[in-house]
């Protein structure tokens, strides 16, 4: 689209991500509610909104002051979805879940990294 705040480097919906970053992540750059969020619904499990057939990896660190991020496991390729999503995989988001995260350190931080 054209107009105010519709350029690739703008943030039309004010969620902190540029329109181009949201486009690459498969999010809606005109809707702040579509911002990429990762949640931990229970210990050892992480969920995030994913695009079908994109590769993601989970990274962890125990120190946010001087982080050294290490990859956990192999990259994740979300392909499973409910029937309404399977009818048009690129029109609706998939909630990706990884549930075997190591919880050996009481202060472990995780992030989801989209593999280019």
mmCIF file of N, CA and C in Angstrom, residues 48-87:
data_model
loop_
_atom_site.group_PDB
_atom_site.id
_atom_site.type_symbol
_atom_site.label_atom_id
_atom_site.label_comp_id
_atom_site.label_asym_id
_atom_site.label_seq_id
_atom_site.Cartn_x
_atom_site.Cartn_y
_atom_site.Cartn_z
ATOM 1 N N UNK A 48 5.089 -20.286 19.563
ATOM 2 C CA UNK A 48 5.143 -19.029 18.828
ATOM 3 C C UNK A 48 4.316 -19.158 17.552
ATOM 4 N N UNK A 49 3.971 -17.998 17.000
ATOM 5 C CA UNK A 49 3.232 -17.962 15.742
ATOM 6 C C UNK A 49 4.241 -18.190 14.622
ATOM 7 N N UNK A 50 3.982 -19.181 13.786
ATOM 8 C CA UNK A 50 4.929 -19.552 12.747
ATOM 9 C C UNK A 50 4.272 -19.540 11.368
ATOM 10 N N UNK A 51 5.105 -19.510 10.360
ATOM 11 C CA UNK A 51 4.652 -19.648 8.985
ATOM 12 C C UNK A 51 4.910 -21.083 8.555
ATOM 13 N N UNK A 52 3.989 -21.641 7.811
ATOM 14 C CA UNK A 52 4.161 -23.007 7.328
ATOM 15 C C UNK A 52 5.413 -23.112 6.462
ATOM 16 N N UNK A 53 6.162 -24.171 6.681
ATOM 17 C CA UNK A 53 7.331 -24.539 5.885
ATOM 18 C C UNK A 53 8.493 -23.552 5.965
ATOM 19 N N UNK A 54 8.501 -22.700 6.975
ATOM 20 C CA UNK A 54 9.668 -21.868 7.270
ATOM 21 C C UNK A 54 10.478 -22.613 8.340
ATOM 22 N N UNK A 55 11.772 -22.367 8.398
ATOM 23 C CA UNK A 55 12.616 -23.022 9.397
ATOM 24 C C UNK A 55 12.862 -22.094 10.583
ATOM 25 N N UNK A 56 12.734 -22.641 11.771
ATOM 26 C CA UNK A 56 12.989 -21.900 13.005
ATOM 27 C C UNK A 56 13.913 -22.732 13.877
ATOM 28 N N UNK A 57 14.740 -22.053 14.662
ATOM 29 C CA UNK A 57 15.533 -22.776 15.645
ATOM 30 C C UNK A 57 15.364 -22.123 17.004
ATOM 31 N N UNK A 58 15.462 -22.938 18.032
ATOM 32 C CA UNK A 58 15.377 -22.470 19.403
ATOM 33 C C UNK A 58 16.805 -22.252 19.897
ATOM 34 N N UNK A 59 17.047 -21.098 20.484
ATOM 35 C CA UNK A 59 18.353 -20.799 21.046
ATOM 36 C C UNK A 59 18.184 -20.502 22.528
ATOM 37 N N UNK A 60 19.226 -20.796 23.301
ATOM 38 C CA UNK A 60 19.138 -20.557 24.750
ATOM 39 C C UNK A 60 20.425 -19.935 25.268
ATOM 40 N N UNK A 61 20.280 -19.257 26.408
ATOM 41 C CA UNK A 61 21.414 -18.698 27.130
ATOM 42 C C UNK A 61 21.038 -18.651 28.608
ATOM 43 N N UNK A 62 22.043 -18.597 29.467
ATOM 44 C CA UNK A 62 21.776 -18.472 30.902
ATOM 45 C C UNK A 62 22.175 -17.097 31.418
ATOM 46 N N UNK A 63 22.623 -16.206 30.526
ATOM 47 C CA UNK A 63 23.088 -14.894 30.952
ATOM 48 C C UNK A 63 22.663 -13.846 29.933
ATOM 49 N N UNK A 64 21.718 -12.990 30.302
ATOM 50 C CA UNK A 64 21.277 -11.940 29.380
ATOM 51 C C UNK A 64 22.204 -10.725 29.395
ATOM 52 N N UNK A 65 23.031 -10.577 30.426
ATOM 53 C CA UNK A 65 23.958 -9.452 30.484
ATOM 54 C C UNK A 65 25.063 -9.603 29.438
ATOM 55 N N UNK A 66 25.528 -10.807 29.239
ATOM 56 C CA UNK A 66 26.550 -11.102 28.229
ATOM 57 C C UNK A 66 26.151 -12.413 27.553
ATOM 58 N N UNK A 67 25.091 -12.379 26.743
ATOM 59 C CA UNK A 67 24.541 -13.633 26.220
ATOM 60 C C UNK A 67 25.430 -14.326 25.198
ATOM 61 N N UNK A 68 25.522 -15.614 25.355
ATOM 62 C CA UNK A 68 26.112 -16.495 24.351
ATOM 63 C C UNK A 68 24.989 -17.455 23.998
ATOM 64 N N UNK A 69 24.357 -17.223 22.845
ATOM 65 C CA UNK A 69 23.206 -18.023 22.441
ATOM 66 C C UNK A 69 23.672 -19.311 21.787
ATOM 67 N N UNK A 70 23.128 -20.437 22.216
ATOM 68 C CA UNK A 70 23.448 -21.723 21.613
ATOM 69 C C UNK A 70 22.169 -22.360 21.089
ATOM 70 N N UNK A 71 22.302 -23.065 19.992
ATOM 71 C CA UNK A 71 21.142 -23.705 19.378
ATOM 72 C C UNK A 71 20.754 -24.948 20.157
ATOM 73 N N UNK A 72 19.452 -25.095 20.360
ATOM 74 C CA UNK A 72 18.921 -26.291 20.998
ATOM 75 C C UNK A 72 18.304 -27.168 19.913
ATOM 76 N N UNK A 73 18.774 -28.375 19.780
ATOM 77 C CA UNK A 73 18.200 -29.316 18.826
ATOM 78 C C UNK A 73 18.426 -28.915 17.386
ATOM 79 N N UNK A 74 17.572 -29.413 16.521
ATOM 80 C CA UNK A 74 17.651 -29.102 15.098
ATOM 81 C C UNK A 74 16.551 -28.107 14.742
ATOM 82 N N UNK A 75 16.699 -27.383 13.622
ATOM 83 C CA UNK A 75 15.651 -26.433 13.248
ATOM 84 C C UNK A 75 14.279 -27.099 13.129
ATOM 85 N N UNK A 76 13.248 -26.329 13.449
ATOM 86 C CA UNK A 76 11.864 -26.797 13.453
ATOM 87 C C UNK A 76 11.172 -26.283 12.202
ATOM 88 N N UNK A 77 10.472 -27.172 11.501
ATOM 89 C CA UNK A 77 9.702 -26.776 10.324
ATOM 90 C C UNK A 77 8.231 -27.074 10.600
ATOM 91 N N UNK A 78 7.432 -26.058 10.949
ATOM 92 C CA UNK A 78 6.028 -26.312 11.271
ATOM 93 C C UNK A 78 5.215 -26.631 10.022
ATOM 94 N N UNK A 79 4.605 -27.801 10.019
ATOM 95 C CA UNK A 79 3.747 -28.195 8.906
ATOM 96 C C UNK A 79 2.393 -28.675 9.383
ATOM 97 N N UNK A 80 2.251 -28.987 10.659
ATOM 98 C CA UNK A 80 0.984 -29.493 11.176
ATOM 99 C C UNK A 80 0.085 -28.334 11.567
ATOM 100 N N UNK A 81 -1.159 -28.425 11.189
ATOM 101 C CA UNK A 81 -2.131 -27.393 11.534
ATOM 102 C C UNK A 81 -3.515 -28.006 11.503
ATOM 103 N N UNK A 82 -4.476 -27.298 12.104
ATOM 104 C CA UNK A 82 -5.835 -27.818 12.038
ATOM 105 C C UNK A 82 -6.375 -27.700 10.612
ATOM 106 N N UNK A 83 -7.494 -28.319 10.355
ATOM 107 C CA UNK A 83 -8.020 -28.419 8.990
ATOM 108 C C UNK A 83 -8.295 -27.062 8.359
ATOM 109 N N UNK A 84 -8.727 -26.069 9.144
ATOM 110 C CA UNK A 84 -9.022 -24.760 8.566
ATOM 111 C C UNK A 84 -7.754 -24.076 8.066
ATOM 112 N N UNK A 85 -6.616 -24.357 8.712
ATOM 113 C CA UNK A 85 -5.363 -23.774 8.255
ATOM 114 C C UNK A 85 -4.840 -24.527 7.043
ATOM 115 N N UNK A 86 -4.986 -25.839 7.020
ATOM 116 C CA UNK A 86 -4.475 -26.625 5.907
ATOM 117 C C UNK A 86 -5.117 -26.261 4.577
ATOM 118 N N UNK A 87 -6.325 -25.719 4.602
ATOM 119 C CA UNK A 87 -6.965 -25.368 3.340
ATOM 120 C C UNK A 87 -6.281 -24.196 2.665
#
